[in-house]
Coordinates of C-alpha atoms and ligand atoms in Angstrom, one line a residue:
M1 CA -54.8 36.8 0.4
I2 CA -54.6 35.2 3.7
S3 CA -54.3 31.7 2.4
A4 CA -51.3 32.8 0.4
A5 CA -49.4 34.5 2.9
R6 CA -50.2 31.2 5.1
N7 CA -48.7 28.9 2.5
R8 CA -45.6 31.0 2.5
L9 CA -45.1 31.4 6.0
I10 CA -45.7 27.5 6.1
K11 CA -43.0 27.3 3.4
E12 CA -40.2 29.2 5.3
Q13 CA -40.8 27.4 8.1
A14 CA -40.8 23.9 6.7
I15 CA -37.3 25.6 5.4
K16 CA -35.7 26.3 8.4
E17 CA -36.9 23.4 10.0
S18 CA -35.0 20.7 7.4
E19 CA -31.7 23.3 7.6
R20 CA -32.2 22.8 11.7
Q21 CA -32.5 19.1 11.0
H22 CA -29.2 19.0 8.8
E23 CA -27.7 21.1 11.1
L24 CA -28.0 18.6 13.9
N25 CA -27.3 15.3 11.5
V26 CA -23.8 17.3 10.8
L27 CA -23.9 17.8 14.8
K28 CA -24.4 14.2 15.3
T29 CA -22.3 13.0 13.1
R30 CA -19.4 14.8 14.5
F31 CA -20.2 14.1 17.5
F32 CA -20.2 9.9 16.7
T33 CA -17.3 10.3 14.8
N34 CA -15.3 12.1 17.8
V35 CA -16.9 9.4 20.3
S36 CA -15.3 6.7 18.3
H37 CA -11.9 7.9 18.0
E38 CA -11.9 8.4 22.0
F39 CA -13.2 4.9 22.1
R40 CA -10.2 3.7 20.4
T41 CA -7.6 5.0 21.9
P42 CA -7.6 3.6 25.5
L43 CA -9.2 0.5 24.1
T44 CA -5.9 -0.4 21.9
L45 CA -3.9 0.2 25.2
I46 CA -5.7 -2.0 27.2
L47 CA -5.2 -4.9 24.3
T48 CA -1.4 -4.1 24.5
P49 CA -0.3 -4.8 27.5
L50 CA -2.9 -7.3 28.2
E51 CA -1.7 -8.9 24.9
R52 CA 1.7 -8.8 26.7
L53 CA 0.5 -10.1 29.7
M54 CA -1.0 -13.0 28.0
K55 CA 2.3 -14.5 26.5
N56 CA 3.6 -15.1 30.3
N57 CA 3.1 -18.1 31.8
L58 CA -0.4 -18.2 33.3
D59 CA -2.2 -20.6 35.3
K60 CA -5.4 -22.0 34.4
E61 CA -8.0 -19.8 36.3
T62 CA -5.5 -16.3 35.1
R63 CA -5.5 -17.5 31.7
K64 CA -9.2 -18.2 31.4
H65 CA -10.0 -15.0 32.4
L66 CA -7.3 -13.0 31.1
D67 CA -9.0 -14.8 27.5
L68 CA -12.4 -13.4 28.4
I69 CA -11.2 -9.8 29.0
H70 CA -9.2 -10.1 25.5
Q71 CA -12.5 -11.7 23.6
N72 CA -14.6 -8.7 24.7
A73 CA -12.2 -5.7 24.5
R74 CA -11.7 -7.1 21.3
R75 CA -15.4 -7.6 20.3
L76 CA -15.6 -4.0 21.8
L77 CA -12.6 -2.8 19.3
N78 CA -14.0 -4.4 16.6
L79 CA -17.3 -2.8 16.8
V80 CA -15.6 0.9 17.4
N81 CA -13.9 0.2 14.3
Q82 CA -17.1 -1.0 12.8
L83 CA -19.3 2.3 13.6
L84 CA -15.7 4.4 12.2
D85 CA -15.8 2.4 9.0
F86 CA -19.5 2.8 8.5
R87 CA -19.0 6.8 9.0
Q88 CA -16.6 6.7 6.6
A89 CA -18.5 4.5 3.7
E90 CA -21.6 7.0 4.8
A91 CA -19.1 9.8 3.3
N92 CA -18.0 7.6 0.6
K93 CA -14.5 7.9 1.7
L94 CA -13.4 4.4 1.9
K95 CA -10.0 4.3 0.3
L96 CA -8.2 1.1 -0.9
N97 CA -4.4 0.6 0.3
L98 CA -3.4 -2.2 -2.2
I99 CA 0.0 -3.8 -0.9
Y100 CA 1.4 -6.7 -2.6
G101 CA 1.5 -9.9 -0.3
N102 CA 0.8 -13.4 0.3
I103 CA -2.9 -13.7 1.0
V104 CA -3.3 -16.9 1.6
G105 CA -0.6 -16.4 4.5
F106 CA -2.3 -13.4 5.5
I107 CA -6.1 -15.4 5.8
E108 CA -4.3 -18.2 7.6
Q109 CA -2.8 -15.6 10.2
T110 CA -6.2 -14.0 10.6
L111 CA -8.0 -17.2 11.4
N112 CA -5.3 -18.1 13.9
S113 CA -6.3 -14.8 15.8
F114 CA -9.7 -17.0 16.7
S115 CA -7.7 -19.5 18.7
D116 CA -9.4 -18.5 22.2
L117 CA -12.6 -18.3 20.8
R118 CA -12.0 -21.4 19.2
E119 CA -11.6 -23.2 22.6
S120 CA -14.0 -21.3 24.2
K121 CA -16.7 -22.3 22.2
N122 CA -15.3 -25.7 20.9
I123 CA -15.5 -25.2 17.7
E124 CA -13.7 -26.8 15.0
L125 CA -12.2 -24.1 12.5
E126 CA -10.3 -25.5 10.0
F127 CA -8.3 -24.0 7.0
L128 CA -8.4 -25.5 3.5
P129 CA -6.3 -23.5 1.2
D130 CA -5.8 -24.8 -2.7
E131 CA -2.3 -23.4 -2.6
K132 CA -0.1 -23.0 0.2
E133 CA 0.9 -18.9 -1.0
L134 CA -1.0 -17.1 -3.6
F135 CA 1.1 -13.3 -4.2
M136 CA -1.1 -10.3 -5.0
K137 CA -2.2 -6.8 -4.4
F138 CA -4.8 -6.5 -1.6
D139 CA -5.7 -4.4 1.1
R140 CA -4.7 -6.1 4.3
D141 CA -6.9 -4.0 6.5
K142 CA -10.0 -4.6 4.6
I143 CA -9.5 -8.5 3.5
E144 CA -9.1 -9.0 7.4
K145 CA -12.1 -6.7 8.6
I146 CA -14.0 -8.8 6.0
L147 CA -12.9 -12.2 7.6
M148 CA -13.5 -11.1 10.7
N149 CA -17.1 -10.1 10.4
L150 CA -17.7 -13.4 8.5
L151 CA -16.0 -15.8 10.9
S152 CA -17.4 -13.7 13.7
N153 CA -20.7 -14.0 12.6
A154 CA -19.7 -17.7 12.0
F155 CA -18.7 -18.4 15.5
K156 CA -22.1 -16.4 16.4
F157 CA -24.6 -18.3 14.6
T158 CA -22.6 -22.1 15.5
P159 CA -23.2 -24.2 18.6
E160 CA -20.8 -25.7 20.7
K161 CA -19.3 -28.6 18.8
G162 CA -20.2 -27.2 15.6
Y163 CA -17.3 -26.7 12.4
I164 CA -16.2 -23.7 10.7
K165 CA -14.6 -24.2 7.5
V166 CA -12.5 -21.2 5.3
F167 CA -11.5 -22.2 1.7
T168 CA -9.4 -20.7 -0.7
E169 CA -9.5 -21.3 -4.3
L170 CA -7.7 -19.6 -7.5
I171 CA -9.8 -20.1 -10.7
N172 CA -9.8 -18.6 -13.9
R173 CA -13.0 -17.4 -15.2
D174 CA -13.0 -15.9 -18.6
G175 CA -9.3 -15.6 -18.8
A176 CA -8.9 -13.7 -15.6
E177 CA -8.2 -15.1 -12.6
R178 CA -9.7 -15.1 -9.4
L179 CA -9.6 -16.2 -5.8
I180 CA -12.3 -17.3 -4.0
I181 CA -12.8 -17.3 -0.3
T182 CA -15.9 -19.6 1.1
V183 CA -16.4 -19.5 4.7
E184 CA -18.6 -22.5 5.9
D185 CA -20.8 -23.1 8.9
N186 CA -22.6 -25.3 10.0
G187 CA -25.0 -23.4 12.2
I188 CA -28.4 -21.9 12.1
G189 CA -28.6 -21.2 8.8
I190 CA -30.6 -18.3 6.9
E191 CA -34.3 -18.5 5.4
K192 CA -34.8 -17.8 1.7
E193 CA -36.2 -14.6 2.0
Q194 CA -33.7 -13.1 4.6
Q195 CA -30.6 -13.8 2.5
K196 CA -31.5 -11.1 0.0
R197 CA -31.6 -8.7 2.7
I198 CA -28.3 -9.4 5.4
F199 CA -26.3 -7.1 3.3
E200 CA -28.1 -4.3 3.8
R201 CA -27.4 -1.8 6.6
F202 CA -29.0 -2.4 9.8
Y203 CA -30.6 -5.4 8.5
Q204 CA -30.7 -7.9 11.7
T205 CA -32.9 -11.4 11.0
D206 CA -35.2 -11.9 13.9
L207 CA -33.0 -14.2 16.3
P208 CA -33.7 -16.7 19.2
D209 CA -33.7 -15.5 22.5
E210 CA -30.5 -17.6 23.3
F211 CA -28.6 -14.7 21.0
V212 CA -27.8 -12.4 23.6
Q213 CA -25.5 -10.5 21.3
K214 CA -27.9 -9.1 18.7
G215 CA -25.6 -7.1 16.8
S216 CA -25.8 -4.1 14.8
G217 CA -26.8 -4.9 11.6
I218 CA -23.9 -3.2 9.6
G219 CA -21.2 -6.0 9.7
L220 CA -22.6 -7.4 6.5
S221 CA -23.2 -4.4 4.8
L222 CA -19.3 -3.1 5.4
T223 CA -18.4 -6.7 4.4
K224 CA -19.6 -5.8 1.2
E225 CA -18.5 -3.0 0.8
F226 CA -15.1 -3.6 1.1
V227 CA -15.4 -6.4 -1.3
E228 CA -16.9 -4.1 -4.3
L229 CA -14.2 -1.8 -3.0
H230 CA -11.8 -4.6 -4.7
N231 CA -14.1 -5.1 -7.6
G232 CA -15.1 -8.2 -6.1
S233 CA -18.8 -9.6 -5.1
I234 CA -20.2 -11.7 -2.3
S235 CA -23.0 -14.0 -2.3
V236 CA -24.3 -16.9 0.5
E237 CA -26.1 -20.3 -0.1
S238 CA -27.6 -20.8 3.3
E239 CA -29.9 -23.6 4.6
P240 CA -31.8 -22.8 8.1
G241 CA -31.0 -25.6 10.4
R242 CA -27.9 -27.1 8.3
G243 CA -25.7 -23.8 8.2
S244 CA -24.4 -21.1 5.6
R245 CA -21.5 -20.4 3.0
F246 CA -20.3 -17.1 2.3
I247 CA -18.8 -16.8 -1.0
V248 CA -15.9 -14.3 -1.4
D249 CA -14.8 -13.9 -5.1
L250 CA -12.2 -11.4 -5.8
P251 CA -10.0 -10.1 -8.7
V252 CA -6.4 -11.3 -8.7
D253 CA -3.6 -8.7 -9.8
R254 CA -0.3 -9.8 -9.7
K255 CA 1.9 -7.2 -10.7
S256 CA 4.0 -6.0 -7.9
V257 CA 5.1 -2.8 -8.5
I258 CA 4.9 0.0 -11.3
D259 CA 7.1 -0.4 -13.7
P260 CA 9.4 2.9 -13.7
Q261 CA 9.3 1.9 -17.9
D262 CA 5.3 1.9 -18.4
A263 CA 5.2 5.0 -16.0
F264 CA 7.4 7.2 -18.0
E265 CA 6.5 6.4 -21.7
T266 CA 6.5 10.1 -22.0
E267 CA 8.6 13.1 -21.4
T268 CA 5.2 14.5 -19.2
L269 CA 7.2 13.6 -15.7
E270 CA 3.5 13.7 -13.8
P271 CA 2.0 10.4 -14.8
A272 CA -0.6 9.4 -12.6
S273 CA 0.9 7.2 -10.1
L274 CA 3.4 10.0 -8.8
K275 CA 0.4 12.4 -8.4
E276 CA 0.4 11.4 -4.5
S277 CA 4.2 12.4 -4.2
L278 CA 3.5 15.8 -6.4
S279 CA 0.8 17.1 -4.2
T280 CA 2.7 16.3 -1.1
S281 CA 5.7 18.5 -2.1
P282 CA 6.4 21.4 -0.5
R283 CA 5.4 23.6 -3.7
E284 CA 1.5 22.5 -3.2
G285 CA 1.7 24.4 0.3
K286 CA -0.8 22.7 2.4
A287 CA -1.4 19.4 1.2
P288 CA -0.7 17.2 4.3
K289 CA 2.1 15.1 4.4
T290 CA 2.8 11.8 4.5
I291 CA 3.7 9.5 7.4
L292 CA 4.8 6.1 6.9
L293 CA 4.1 3.8 10.4
V294 CA 6.2 0.7 10.7
E295 CA 5.7 -1.6 13.8
D296 CA 4.7 -4.9 14.4
N297 CA 2.0 -4.9 17.1
K298 CA -1.0 -4.0 15.0
D299 CA -2.9 -2.7 17.8
F300 CA 0.1 0.0 18.6
R301 CA -0.2 0.9 14.9
L302 CA -3.5 1.5 15.3
Y303 CA -3.0 4.0 18.1
L304 CA -0.4 5.7 16.8
K305 CA -2.1 5.7 13.2
D306 CA -5.2 7.1 15.2
S307 CA -3.4 10.1 16.9
L308 CA -1.4 11.1 13.6
Q309 CA -3.8 10.7 11.3
E310 CA -5.8 14.2 12.1
N311 CA -2.6 16.3 10.5
Y312 CA -0.8 13.6 8.0
N313 CA -1.5 10.9 5.4
I314 CA -0.5 7.7 7.2
L315 CA 0.8 4.6 4.9
E316 CA 1.6 1.7 7.2
A317 CA 4.0 -1.3 7.1
E318 CA 4.3 -4.1 9.6
N319 CA 8.1 -4.7 9.2
G320 CA 11.0 -3.3 7.6
K321 CA 11.1 -5.7 4.8
A322 CA 7.3 -4.5 3.8
A323 CA 8.2 -1.0 4.3
L324 CA 11.0 -1.6 1.7
E325 CA 8.8 -2.9 -0.4
L326 CA 6.0 -0.3 -0.4
L327 CA 8.9 2.2 -0.7
V328 CA 9.1 1.1 -4.6
S329 CA 5.9 2.8 -5.0
R330 CA 5.1 5.2 -2.5
Q331 CA 7.4 7.9 -0.9
P332 CA 6.6 9.2 2.8
D333 CA 8.0 12.2 3.7
L334 CA 9.0 10.9 7.0
I335 CA 8.9 7.5 8.6
V336 CA 8.1 6.6 12.3
S337 CA 9.8 2.6 12.8
D338 CA 9.6 0.4 15.5
V339 CA 13.1 -1.1 16.6
I340 CA 12.6 -5.0 17.1
M341 CA 10.4 -6.4 14.8
P342 CA 10.5 -9.6 12.6
E343 CA 11.5 -9.6 9.3
M344 CA 13.7 -6.7 9.2
D345 CA 14.2 -4.4 12.0
G346 CA 14.2 -0.9 12.3
L347 CA 18.3 -0.6 12.6
E348 CA 18.7 -2.4 9.5
L349 CA 15.3 -0.6 7.6
C350 CA 17.2 2.7 8.7
N351 CA 20.6 1.7 7.5
E352 CA 19.0 0.5 4.1
I353 CA 17.3 3.6 3.7
K354 CA 20.5 5.9 4.5
T355 CA 22.4 4.1 2.3
N356 CA 20.3 3.8 -0.7
S357 CA 20.3 7.3 -3.0
S358 CA 16.7 7.1 -3.8
F359 CA 15.6 7.0 -0.2
S360 CA 17.7 8.8 1.9
H361 CA 16.6 12.3 2.2
I362 CA 13.7 10.7 4.1
P363 CA 13.8 11.4 8.3
I364 CA 13.6 8.4 10.4
I365 CA 12.2 8.3 14.2
L366 CA 12.6 4.9 15.8
L367 CA 10.4 4.1 18.6
T368 CA 11.8 1.4 20.9
A369 CA 11.4 -0.6 24.7
K370 CA 15.0 -0.5 24.8
S371 CA 16.4 2.1 26.5
T372 CA 19.9 1.6 26.7
Q373 CA 22.9 4.0 25.9
Q374 CA 24.0 1.4 23.3
D375 CA 21.0 1.1 21.4
K376 CA 20.7 4.8 21.2
I377 CA 24.4 4.9 19.6
D378 CA 23.6 2.1 17.1
G379 CA 19.9 3.8 16.1
L380 CA 21.9 7.3 15.5
R381 CA 25.2 5.3 13.5
Q382 CA 22.3 3.9 10.8
G383 CA 21.1 7.1 10.4
A384 CA 18.3 7.3 12.3
D385 CA 17.4 11.7 12.6
E386 CA 15.7 11.0 15.8
Y387 CA 15.5 8.3 19.1
I388 CA 12.5 8.0 21.2
T389 CA 11.9 5.4 24.2
K390 CA 8.6 3.6 24.9
P391 CA 6.5 4.4 26.7
F392 CA 6.6 8.2 25.4
S393 CA 3.5 10.9 25.5
F394 CA 2.0 10.9 22.5
E395 CA 3.1 15.3 22.1
I396 CA 6.8 14.4 22.2
L397 CA 6.3 12.0 19.0
E398 CA 4.4 14.8 17.4
S399 CA 6.7 17.4 18.2
R400 CA 9.8 15.7 17.0
V401 CA 7.7 14.8 13.6
E402 CA 6.8 18.4 13.3
Y403 CA 10.6 19.5 14.0
L404 CA 12.0 17.3 11.4
L405 CA 9.2 17.7 8.7
N406 CA 10.0 21.6 8.9
L407 CA 13.6 21.3 9.2
R408 CA 13.0 19.5 6.2
E409 CA 11.2 22.2 4.6
K410 CA 13.9 25.1 5.8
F411 CA 16.4 22.7 4.0
I412 CA 14.1 22.7 0.4
K413 CA 13.7 26.4 0.7
H414 CA 17.8 26.9 1.0
Y415 CA 18.5 24.9 -1.6
Q416 CA 16.0 26.2 -3.9
Q417 CA 17.9 29.8 -3.3
S418 CA 21.4 28.4 -3.5
F419 CA 22.0 25.5 -5.0
R420 CA 24.4 25.0 -2.8
I421 CA 24.4 23.7 0.8
E422 CA 26.3 25.0 3.4
A423 CA 24.1 23.7 6.2
H424 CA 24.4 19.8 6.7
T425 CA 21.0 19.4 8.4
K426 CA 20.7 16.3 10.4
S427 CA 17.6 15.2 8.1
I428 CA 20.0 15.6 4.8
T429 CA 22.6 12.8 4.3
P430 CA 25.9 13.2 3.0
L431 CA 24.8 11.4 0.2
D432 CA 22.1 13.6 -0.8
T433 CA 24.3 16.7 -0.6
K434 CA 26.7 14.9 -3.2
L435 CA 24.1 13.9 -5.7
L436 CA 22.7 17.6 -5.8
D437 CA 25.9 18.9 -6.0
K438 CA 26.5 16.0 -8.8
A439 CA 23.2 17.2 -10.6
V440 CA 23.5 20.7 -10.4
Q441 CA 27.3 20.4 -11.9
L442 CA 25.8 17.9 -15.0
I443 CA 23.5 20.4 -15.9
Q444 CA 26.2 23.1 -15.7
D445 CA 28.3 21.3 -17.3
N446 CA 26.0 20.9 -20.2
L447 CA 24.6 24.1 -20.5
S448 CA 25.1 24.9 -24.3
N449 CA 23.6 21.9 -25.2
T450 CA 20.3 22.1 -25.8
G451 CA 19.8 18.3 -26.0
F452 CA 20.6 17.8 -22.6
S453 CA 17.5 16.0 -21.0
V454 CA 16.1 14.3 -18.1
E455 CA 16.9 10.9 -19.6
R456 CA 21.1 12.1 -19.9
L457 CA 20.6 13.3 -16.5
S458 CA 19.2 10.2 -15.1
H459 CA 21.8 8.3 -17.0
E460 CA 25.0 10.2 -15.6
L461 CA 23.5 9.8 -12.3
R462 CA 23.1 6.2 -12.6
M463 CA 19.4 6.0 -11.2
S464 CA 16.4 5.8 -12.9
R465 CA 13.8 8.4 -14.0
V466 CA 11.4 7.9 -11.8
Y467 CA 13.8 7.5 -8.6
L468 CA 15.3 11.2 -10.2
Y469 CA 12.0 12.5 -10.7
K470 CA 10.9 11.6 -6.7
K471 CA 14.1 12.5 -5.3
L472 CA 14.7 15.8 -7.1
T473 CA 11.3 16.7 -6.2
A474 CA 11.6 15.4 -2.3
L475 CA 14.8 17.3 -1.9
T476 CA 14.1 20.9 -3.6
G477 CA 10.4 20.6 -4.7
K478 CA 11.6 20.4 -8.4
T479 CA 11.1 18.3 -11.2
P480 CA 13.9 17.3 -13.3
N481 CA 13.4 19.4 -16.1
E482 CA 12.5 22.1 -13.8
L483 CA 15.9 21.9 -12.2
I484 CA 17.7 21.7 -15.5
R485 CA 15.5 24.7 -16.5
L486 CA 16.6 26.9 -13.0
V487 CA 20.3 26.3 -13.1
R488 CA 20.0 27.5 -17.3
L489 CA 17.7 30.5 -16.3
K490 CA 20.0 31.4 -13.0
K491 CA 23.2 30.8 -15.4
A492 CA 21.6 33.5 -17.9
A493 CA 20.9 35.8 -15.0
G494 CA 24.3 35.9 -14.2
L495 CA 25.7 36.5 -18.2
L496 CA 23.3 39.6 -18.5
L497 CA 24.9 41.2 -15.7
E498 CA 28.6 40.1 -16.1
T499 CA 29.1 40.2 -20.0
D500 CA 28.0 42.4 -22.9
M501 CA 26.7 39.0 -24.6
T502 CA 23.2 40.0 -26.4
I503 CA 20.2 38.5 -25.4
S504 CA 20.2 36.1 -28.0
E505 CA 23.4 35.1 -27.5
I506 CA 22.8 33.9 -24.1
T507 CA 19.9 31.8 -24.9
Y508 CA 21.7 29.9 -27.0
A509 CA 24.9 30.1 -24.5
V510 CA 22.3 28.4 -21.8
G511 CA 21.1 25.7 -23.8
F512 CA 17.4 27.3 -25.0
G513 CA 16.6 27.6 -29.0
D514 CA 13.6 30.4 -29.1
P515 CA 15.2 33.8 -27.6
R516 CA 11.5 34.7 -27.2
Y517 CA 10.7 31.3 -24.9
F518 CA 13.8 32.5 -23.2
S519 CA 12.6 35.5 -22.6
K520 CA 9.2 34.4 -21.1
L521 CA 10.7 31.7 -19.2
F522 CA 13.5 34.3 -17.5
K523 CA 10.0 36.3 -16.4
A524 CA 8.0 33.7 -14.8
E525 CA 11.4 33.2 -13.0
F526 CA 12.5 36.6 -12.0
K527 CA 9.2 38.5 -12.2
V528 CA 11.1 40.6 -15.5
L529 CA 12.4 40.4 -19.0
P530 CA 15.8 39.8 -19.5
S531 CA 16.5 43.4 -20.8
K532 CA 14.9 45.0 -17.7
Y533 CA 16.9 43.0 -15.6
R534 CA 20.1 44.0 -17.0
E535 CA 18.8 47.5 -16.8
N536 CA 18.0 47.3 -13.4
Q537 CA 21.7 45.5 -12.8
G538 CA 19.7 42.2 -11.3
L539 CA 18.2 44.2 -8.7
T540 CA 15.1 42.0 -8.9
L541 CA 16.7 39.1 -8.0
D542 CA 16.5 38.1 -4.4
Ligands
LIG601 P1 -24.5 -7.7 12.8 O1 -23.6 -7.1 12.8 O2 -25.5 -7.6 13.5 O3 -23.8 -9.7 12.9 P2 -24.1 -8.3 10.3 O4 -24.6 -7.8 8.7 O5 -22.9 -9.1 10.3 O6 -25.1 -7.9 11.5 O7 -25.5 -9.8 10.0 C1 -26.8 -9.6 9.6 C2 -27.4 -10.8 10.1 O8 -27.5 -11.6 9.1 C3 -27.3 -11.5 11.2 O9 -28.6 -10.7 12.0 C4 -27.7 -12.7 11.0 O10 -29.1 -12.9 11.2 C5 -27.2 -12.8 9.8 N1 -26.4 -13.8 9.5 C6 -25.1 -13.4 9.3 N2 -23.9 -14.4 9.2 C7 -24.9 -15.2 9.6 C8 -24.7 -16.6 10.0 N3 -23.1 -17.3 9.3 N4 -25.5 -17.8 10.5 C9 -26.5 -17.7 10.3 N5 -26.9 -16.4 10.1 C10 -26.3 -15.1 9.9

């Protein structure tokens, strides 16, 4: 008896203890993530002005100091990023953000950022691509981190006057194209037994004492996760004392955009590729809105992303051109763009967006360091909805973002109720107003035509069905099919009150084929059956 009671007590205590441990772990994790974020913002704000300083003409001594600050601030940022990525990897939250672009050019750019290390350690870093260009889909952030990790290790484990070579090679295996990226060094090498384990989390080899930077042992495990996220693989070949070679093997997807025809084989109008725009539509309520950040300064972009991602989904592009490319497949609810950028600046981007009826509804906030009156006028003339001058406080940006998103939501509600736009709010362009009016007009003109389809509507509006779908859901929260139905039902409601037509007659007059089906849809929309609605003199319709 006593021992049974005691056993129970021990069991209960064990459960309590494990609950306490779990709670503690959750707290630790949260603290860890918060602190990492807190480190990242000031680090970014050290790096951004530092990089600006380093562009000046400097004497040798000052440059040496700044290089040292830069290297170490970057190392710290890299470590903090690794910690954050590691947390996400642990929670299975790593996401792939594939964008079409020249991966070989991108690798070269990343290597260039190692120029200061190369000089200070006197190590030769060579890039040997088999082709100058390869356009495919890849996640820039992840590929950059893969390279940063492999290169940082190579620099760390290669003595002065050594070499590091990076090769890229396009091969064909089993009828499929693969990109092989190799990072080779002639450093200290890795023992055979250890080669298997270096991709494990927290694994570190016993390093000779001269290596002060011991690292965290998560670099390669993260690298492996990033490679596998791309459906690729990573391996190592090495000989102690002679050097190491890390080989990344990636599948090549050259398809640039979703082909609208592919996406819309059937009438369902909800292909998987549009899930995102659906889930962020106001109909879904609480789903976070998506903001596209267009900014060429990577650190500043990171800072903005860091600050905004708590409340919004974030998409990124490094200039106007990349932003336009991204818009083909992803539609944000709002765009925050820098003005001065290479390839395509913010003003041009603004102009492109506001004159393209597929995108013109998206509000744009321009950020710029320039603050002359003329710029403001230029920006607003291109249709920017807001203009914020750098440096600004984050609160200002956030309140502007909120304001514009609310304005759009109000507009959508208003439009859903009336189908006529009385208020030409700031964030809706005349082009959008015209498009909506035209769409509603076309539907009304074809009321009794049961065959009037989304296809016809998009044809008449000279838009692809994909764009029409995205455009209407963004502007009204309704799909084209839903909009056609709603216009018909509203017309039916009017006929019920104003005429003596029977319900069957009305059914056919507004383009439905079956009175029973019509009644069902009517009830779903107005909460009463058509007959009741007529009886109540339309009182239930607000
Ligand atoms: P860390 O963050 O500690 O560098 P990694 O996961 O990046 O951890 O690397 C794990 C271990 O693999 C390192 O401690 C090192 O012993 C070994 N290693 C990685 N790259 C190289 C290399 N290029 N040459 C020699 N050893 C390497």
